[in-house]
GROMACS .gro file of C-alpha atoms in nm:
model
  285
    1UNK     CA    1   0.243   1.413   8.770
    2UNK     CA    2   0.120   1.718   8.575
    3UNK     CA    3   0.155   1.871   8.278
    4UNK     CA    4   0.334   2.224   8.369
    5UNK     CA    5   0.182   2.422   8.076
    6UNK     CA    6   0.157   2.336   7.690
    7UNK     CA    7   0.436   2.322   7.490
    8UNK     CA    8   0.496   2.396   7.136
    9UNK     CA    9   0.722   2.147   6.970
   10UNK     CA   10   0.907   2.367   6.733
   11UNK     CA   11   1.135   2.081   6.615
   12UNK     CA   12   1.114   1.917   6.243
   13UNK     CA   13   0.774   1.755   6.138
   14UNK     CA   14   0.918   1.409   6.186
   15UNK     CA   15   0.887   1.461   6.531
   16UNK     CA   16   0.540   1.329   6.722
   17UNK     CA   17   0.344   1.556   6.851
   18UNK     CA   18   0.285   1.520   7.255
   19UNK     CA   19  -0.051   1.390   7.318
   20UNK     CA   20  -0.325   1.620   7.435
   21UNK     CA   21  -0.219   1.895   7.262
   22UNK     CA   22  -0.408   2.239   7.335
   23UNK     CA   23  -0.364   2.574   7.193
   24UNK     CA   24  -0.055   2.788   7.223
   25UNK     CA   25  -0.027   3.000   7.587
   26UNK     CA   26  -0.023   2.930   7.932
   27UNK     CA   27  -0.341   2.691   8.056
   28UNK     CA   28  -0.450   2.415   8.321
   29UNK     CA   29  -0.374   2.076   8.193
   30UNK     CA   30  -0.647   1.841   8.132
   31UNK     CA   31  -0.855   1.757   8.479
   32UNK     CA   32  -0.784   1.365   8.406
   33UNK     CA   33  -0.372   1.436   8.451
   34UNK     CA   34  -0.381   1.670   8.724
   35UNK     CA   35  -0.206   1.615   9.046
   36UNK     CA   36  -0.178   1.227   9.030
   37UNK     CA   37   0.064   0.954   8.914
   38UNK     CA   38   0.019   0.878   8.492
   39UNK     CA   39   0.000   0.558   8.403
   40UNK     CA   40   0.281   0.370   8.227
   41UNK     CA   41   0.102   0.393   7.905
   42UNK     CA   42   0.006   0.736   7.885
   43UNK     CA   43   0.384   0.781   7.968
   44UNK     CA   44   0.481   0.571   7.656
   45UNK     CA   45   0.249   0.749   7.494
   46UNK     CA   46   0.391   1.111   7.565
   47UNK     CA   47   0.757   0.968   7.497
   48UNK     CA   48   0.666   0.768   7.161
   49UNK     CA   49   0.927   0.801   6.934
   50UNK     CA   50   0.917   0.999   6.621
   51UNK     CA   51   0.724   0.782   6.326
   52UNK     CA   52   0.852   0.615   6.081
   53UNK     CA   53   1.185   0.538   6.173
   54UNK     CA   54   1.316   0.307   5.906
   55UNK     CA   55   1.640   0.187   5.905
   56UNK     CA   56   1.780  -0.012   5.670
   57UNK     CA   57   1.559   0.022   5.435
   58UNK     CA   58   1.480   0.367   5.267
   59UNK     CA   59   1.271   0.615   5.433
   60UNK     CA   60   0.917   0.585   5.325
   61UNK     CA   61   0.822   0.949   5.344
   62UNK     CA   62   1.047   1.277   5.323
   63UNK     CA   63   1.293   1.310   5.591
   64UNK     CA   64   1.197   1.051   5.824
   65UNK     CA   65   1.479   0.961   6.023
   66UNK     CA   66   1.612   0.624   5.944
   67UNK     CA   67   1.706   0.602   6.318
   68UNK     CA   68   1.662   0.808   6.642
   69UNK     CA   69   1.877   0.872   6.948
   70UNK     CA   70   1.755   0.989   7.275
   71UNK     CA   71   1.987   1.077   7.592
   72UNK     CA   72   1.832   1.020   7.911
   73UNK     CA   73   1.971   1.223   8.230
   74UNK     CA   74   1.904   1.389   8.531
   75UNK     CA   75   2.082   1.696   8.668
   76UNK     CA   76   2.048   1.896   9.017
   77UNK     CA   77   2.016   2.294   9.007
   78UNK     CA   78   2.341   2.315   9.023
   79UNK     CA   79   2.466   2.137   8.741
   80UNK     CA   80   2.542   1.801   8.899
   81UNK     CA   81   2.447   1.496   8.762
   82UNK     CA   82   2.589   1.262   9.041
   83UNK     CA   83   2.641   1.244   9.416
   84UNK     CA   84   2.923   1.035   9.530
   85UNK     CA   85   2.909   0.918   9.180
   86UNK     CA   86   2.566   0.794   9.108
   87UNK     CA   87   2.303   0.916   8.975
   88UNK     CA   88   2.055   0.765   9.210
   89UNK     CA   89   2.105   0.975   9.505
   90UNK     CA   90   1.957   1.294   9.285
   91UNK     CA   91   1.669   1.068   9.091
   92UNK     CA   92   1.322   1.080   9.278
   93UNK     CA   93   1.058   0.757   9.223
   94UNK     CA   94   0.874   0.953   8.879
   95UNK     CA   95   1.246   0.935   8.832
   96UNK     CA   96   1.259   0.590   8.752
   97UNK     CA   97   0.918   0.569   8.631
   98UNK     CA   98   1.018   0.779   8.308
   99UNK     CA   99   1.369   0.611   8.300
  100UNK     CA  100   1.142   0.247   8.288
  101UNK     CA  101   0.973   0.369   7.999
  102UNK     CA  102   1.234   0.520   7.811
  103UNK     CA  103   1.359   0.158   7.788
  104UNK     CA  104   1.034  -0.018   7.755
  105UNK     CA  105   1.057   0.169   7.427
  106UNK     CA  106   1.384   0.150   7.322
  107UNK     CA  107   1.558  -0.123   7.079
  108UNK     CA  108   1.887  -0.033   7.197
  109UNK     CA  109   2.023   0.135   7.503
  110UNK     CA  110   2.415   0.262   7.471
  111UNK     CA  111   2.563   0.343   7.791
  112UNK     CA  112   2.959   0.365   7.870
  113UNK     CA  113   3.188   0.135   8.002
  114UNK     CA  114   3.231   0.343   8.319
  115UNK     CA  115   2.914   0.403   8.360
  116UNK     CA  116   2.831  -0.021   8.360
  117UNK     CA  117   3.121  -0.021   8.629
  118UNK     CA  118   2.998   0.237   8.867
  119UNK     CA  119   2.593   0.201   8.823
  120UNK     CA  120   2.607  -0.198   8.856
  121UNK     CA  121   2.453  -0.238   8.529
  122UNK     CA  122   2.234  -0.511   8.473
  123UNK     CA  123   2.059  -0.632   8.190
  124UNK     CA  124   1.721  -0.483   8.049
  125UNK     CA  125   1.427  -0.688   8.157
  126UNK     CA  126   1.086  -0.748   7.958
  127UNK     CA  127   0.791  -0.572   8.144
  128UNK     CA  128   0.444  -0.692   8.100
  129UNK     CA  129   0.313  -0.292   8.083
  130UNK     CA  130   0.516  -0.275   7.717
  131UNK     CA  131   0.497  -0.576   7.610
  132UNK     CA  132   0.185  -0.543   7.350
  133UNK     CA  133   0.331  -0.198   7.220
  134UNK     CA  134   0.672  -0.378   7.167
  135UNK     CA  135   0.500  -0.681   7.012
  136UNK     CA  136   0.309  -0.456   6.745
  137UNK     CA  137   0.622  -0.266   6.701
  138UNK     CA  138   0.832  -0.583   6.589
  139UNK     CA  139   1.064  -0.511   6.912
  140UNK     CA  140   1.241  -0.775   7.111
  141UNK     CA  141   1.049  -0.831   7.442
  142UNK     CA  142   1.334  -0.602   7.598
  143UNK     CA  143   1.603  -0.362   7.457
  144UNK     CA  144   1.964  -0.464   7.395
  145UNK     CA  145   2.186  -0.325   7.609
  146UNK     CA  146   2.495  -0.186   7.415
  147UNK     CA  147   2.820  -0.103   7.605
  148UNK     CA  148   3.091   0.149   7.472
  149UNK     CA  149   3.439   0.026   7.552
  150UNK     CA  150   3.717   0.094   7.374
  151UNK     CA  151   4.001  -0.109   7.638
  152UNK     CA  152   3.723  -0.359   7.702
  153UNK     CA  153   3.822  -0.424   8.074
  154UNK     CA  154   3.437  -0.518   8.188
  155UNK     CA  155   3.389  -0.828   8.414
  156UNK     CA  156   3.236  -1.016   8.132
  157UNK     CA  157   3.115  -1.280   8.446
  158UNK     CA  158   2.845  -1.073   8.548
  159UNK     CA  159   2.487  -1.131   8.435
  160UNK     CA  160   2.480  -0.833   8.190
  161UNK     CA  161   2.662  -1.027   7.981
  162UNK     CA  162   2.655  -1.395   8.064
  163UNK     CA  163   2.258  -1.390   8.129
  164UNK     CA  164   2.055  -1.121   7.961
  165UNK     CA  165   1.735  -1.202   7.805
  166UNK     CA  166   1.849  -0.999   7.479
  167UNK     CA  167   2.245  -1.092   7.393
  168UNK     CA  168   2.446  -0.756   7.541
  169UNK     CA  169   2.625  -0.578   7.279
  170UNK     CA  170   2.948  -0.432   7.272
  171UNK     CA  171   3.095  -0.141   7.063
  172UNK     CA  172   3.465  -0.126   7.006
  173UNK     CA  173   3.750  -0.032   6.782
  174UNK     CA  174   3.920  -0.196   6.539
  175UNK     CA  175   4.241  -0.182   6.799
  176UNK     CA  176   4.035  -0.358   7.067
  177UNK     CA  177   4.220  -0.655   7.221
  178UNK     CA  178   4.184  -0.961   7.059
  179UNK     CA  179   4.181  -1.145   7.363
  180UNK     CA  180   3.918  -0.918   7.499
  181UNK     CA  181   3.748  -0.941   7.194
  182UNK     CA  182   3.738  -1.355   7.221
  183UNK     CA  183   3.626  -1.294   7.612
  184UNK     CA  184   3.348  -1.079   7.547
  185UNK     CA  185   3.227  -1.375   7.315
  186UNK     CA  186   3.265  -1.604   7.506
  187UNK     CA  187   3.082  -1.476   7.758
  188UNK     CA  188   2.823  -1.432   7.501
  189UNK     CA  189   2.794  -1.078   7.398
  190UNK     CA  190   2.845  -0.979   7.040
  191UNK     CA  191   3.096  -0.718   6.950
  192UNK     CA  192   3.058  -0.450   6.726
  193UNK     CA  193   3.353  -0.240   6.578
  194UNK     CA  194   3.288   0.073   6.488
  195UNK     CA  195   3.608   0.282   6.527
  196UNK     CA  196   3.917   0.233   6.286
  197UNK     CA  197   4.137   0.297   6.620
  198UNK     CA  198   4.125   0.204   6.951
  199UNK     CA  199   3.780   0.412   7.039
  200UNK     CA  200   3.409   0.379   6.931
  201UNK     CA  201   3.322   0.680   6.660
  202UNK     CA  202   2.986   0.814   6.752
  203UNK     CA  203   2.799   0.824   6.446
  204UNK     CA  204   2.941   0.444   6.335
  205UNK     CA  205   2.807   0.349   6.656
  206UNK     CA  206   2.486   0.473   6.592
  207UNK     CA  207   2.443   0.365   6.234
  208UNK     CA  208   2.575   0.007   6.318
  209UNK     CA  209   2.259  -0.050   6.542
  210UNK     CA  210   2.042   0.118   6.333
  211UNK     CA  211   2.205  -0.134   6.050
  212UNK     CA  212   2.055  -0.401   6.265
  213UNK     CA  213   1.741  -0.297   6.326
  214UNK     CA  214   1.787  -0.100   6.654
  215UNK     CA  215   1.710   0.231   6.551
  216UNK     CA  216   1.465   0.337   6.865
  217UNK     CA  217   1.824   0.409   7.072
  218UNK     CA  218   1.846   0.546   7.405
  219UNK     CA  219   2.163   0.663   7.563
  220UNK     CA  220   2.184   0.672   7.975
  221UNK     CA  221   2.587   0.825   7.950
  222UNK     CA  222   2.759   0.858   8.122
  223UNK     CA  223   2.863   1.237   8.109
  224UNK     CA  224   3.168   1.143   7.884
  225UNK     CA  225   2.947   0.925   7.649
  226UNK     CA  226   2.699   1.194   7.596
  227UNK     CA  227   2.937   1.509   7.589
  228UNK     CA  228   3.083   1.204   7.229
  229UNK     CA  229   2.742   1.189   7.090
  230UNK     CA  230   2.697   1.543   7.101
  231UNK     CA  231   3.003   1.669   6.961
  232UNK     CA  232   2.917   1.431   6.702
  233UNK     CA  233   2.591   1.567   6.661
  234UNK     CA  234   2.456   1.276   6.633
  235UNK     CA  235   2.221   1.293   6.912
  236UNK     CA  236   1.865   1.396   6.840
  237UNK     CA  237   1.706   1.434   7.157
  238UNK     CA  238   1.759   1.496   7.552
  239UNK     CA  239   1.531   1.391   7.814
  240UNK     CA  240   1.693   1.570   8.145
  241UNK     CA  241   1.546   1.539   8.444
  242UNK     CA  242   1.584   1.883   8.662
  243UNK     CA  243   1.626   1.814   9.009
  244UNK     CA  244   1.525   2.023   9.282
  245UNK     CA  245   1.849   1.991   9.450
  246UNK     CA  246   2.165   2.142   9.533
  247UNK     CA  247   2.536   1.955   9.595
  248UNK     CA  248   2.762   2.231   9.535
  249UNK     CA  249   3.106   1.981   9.506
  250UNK     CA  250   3.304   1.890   9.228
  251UNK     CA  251   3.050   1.631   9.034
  252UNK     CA  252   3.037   1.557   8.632
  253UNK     CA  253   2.772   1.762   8.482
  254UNK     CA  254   2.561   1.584   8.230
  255UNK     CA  255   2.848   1.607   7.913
  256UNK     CA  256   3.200   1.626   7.903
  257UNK     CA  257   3.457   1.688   7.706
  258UNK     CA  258   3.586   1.967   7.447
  259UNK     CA  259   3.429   2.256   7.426
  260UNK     CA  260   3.197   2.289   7.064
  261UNK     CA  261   3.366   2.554   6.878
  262UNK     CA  262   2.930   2.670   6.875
  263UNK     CA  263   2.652   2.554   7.100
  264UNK     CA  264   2.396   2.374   6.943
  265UNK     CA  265   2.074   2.464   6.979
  266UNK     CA  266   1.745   2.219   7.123
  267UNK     CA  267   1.412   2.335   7.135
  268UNK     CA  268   1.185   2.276   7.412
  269UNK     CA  269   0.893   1.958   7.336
  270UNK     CA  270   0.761   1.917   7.699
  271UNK     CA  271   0.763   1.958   8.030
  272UNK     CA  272   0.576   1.760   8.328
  273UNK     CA  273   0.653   1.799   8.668
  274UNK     CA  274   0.605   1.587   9.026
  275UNK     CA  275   0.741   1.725   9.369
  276UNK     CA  276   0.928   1.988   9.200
  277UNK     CA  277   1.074   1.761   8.969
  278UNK     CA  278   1.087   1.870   8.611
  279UNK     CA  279   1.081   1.589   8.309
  280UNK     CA  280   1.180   1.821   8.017
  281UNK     CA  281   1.246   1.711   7.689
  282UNK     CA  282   1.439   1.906   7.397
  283UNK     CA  283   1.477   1.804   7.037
  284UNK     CA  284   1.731   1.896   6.812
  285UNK     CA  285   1.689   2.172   6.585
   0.00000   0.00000   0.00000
């Protein structure tokens, strides 16, 4: 994996700078990350979150962020982020390297019922390459998995919920089932409303995890999730995968729903690239 070319982050100040910085203009990346596979910490490193985040408690300088979301997708050139919907059949093994550290960093990660359904979710698992960095961090030993439902019709049998090292959350409206509600429980997850109706409002979602400490969140969709968060505009980041592939077809790009009445605008942070593979990520502006 290589560094294509520097990149500028022209994003607020509260954002971290990418590590080996060099000056502005096209140039070789260092000889050390040329043209072979980073290792898990120097990916951490380039995808460390902005500093401090500090929810609940006030911010302790200007503007930091008291909590910060992340999307994390992957799209072909043709706009497709699934084939026979999944997302695997586009993803590539740096892939999943970057999608493994995206969690090893996260408190939270927020991912749609139909998503859980379709993916086979299963819960986040502690990894010995993070586990220092999470330690000194004050993080659980693996990220909460959080899952959007509004109707709550999950199989609360499987082992996201009735085994996961870190209790499974779930974030629902104030019309949720109460028999659901009593189910998820029982199977030991702990629901979260944060919607006066039947649905999950984006930015209660977001400040109800913060609220408990999980402000480092990461969302993995699915397209109907993230197309929510960023109406909302609640999201502050995209990591998006470009895949050298086409699927022409039908598939989901990586949002849906209504169309903003303006785009919003993302600036570029970084880029690295393996087999034709780009690993971009854009901030908000």
């Amino acid at each position: 994996m290589r560094r294509l070319f520097p990149v500028t982050d022209q994003t607020a100040p509260a954002a971290a700078p990418a590590p080996q910085a060099q000056p502005e203009g096209r140039s070789e990346a260092p000889a050390h990350l040329v043209d072979r596979e980073w290792t898990l910490d120097e990916l951490a490193e380039a995808y460390a979150y902005p500093a401090p985040l500090t929810a609940p408690a006030p911010p302790t300088t200007p503007d930091a962020p008291h909590r910060w979301l992340r999307a994390n997708m992957v799209s072909t050139l043709d706009g497709a982020a699934q084939h026979d919907g999944r997302s695997q059949a586009i993803s590539s093994d740096a892939d999943m390297r970057i999608f493994g550290t995206l969690r090893g960093l996260a408190d939270a990660v927020i991912v749609g019922a139909e998503t859980v359904r379709l993916e086979g979710y299963r819960p986040a698992r502690a990894r010995d390459a993070f586990a220092a960095r999470r330690a000194a961090d004050g993080q659980a030993p693996a990220p909460a998995i959080a899952v959007v439902s509004a109707s709550l019709n999950l199989d609360f049998s499987l082992p996201l919920f009735t085994s996961p090292l870190v209790p499974t959350l779930v974030l629902t409206g104030a019309a949720a089932s109460p028999d659901r509600v009593r189910d998820a429980e029982k199977a030991g997850a702990r629901v979260i409303v944060a919607g006066d109706g039947p649905g999950v409002e984006p930015d209660r979602a977001v400040t109800a995890l913060a609220d408990m400490g999980l402000v480092r969140q990461l969302t993995e969709g699915g397209p109907r999730l993230l197309g929510q968060f960023a109406a909302a505009g609640v999201l502050d980041e995209l990591c998006l995968t470009v895949a050298p592939l086409l699927t022409v077809g039908s598939a989901q790009r990586i949002t849906g729903g209504p169309v903003l009445p303006d785009p919003e605008r993302f600036a570029l942070a970084a880029v690295l690239e393996e087999a034709g593979f780009l690993f971009t990520r854009y901030r908000r502006i």
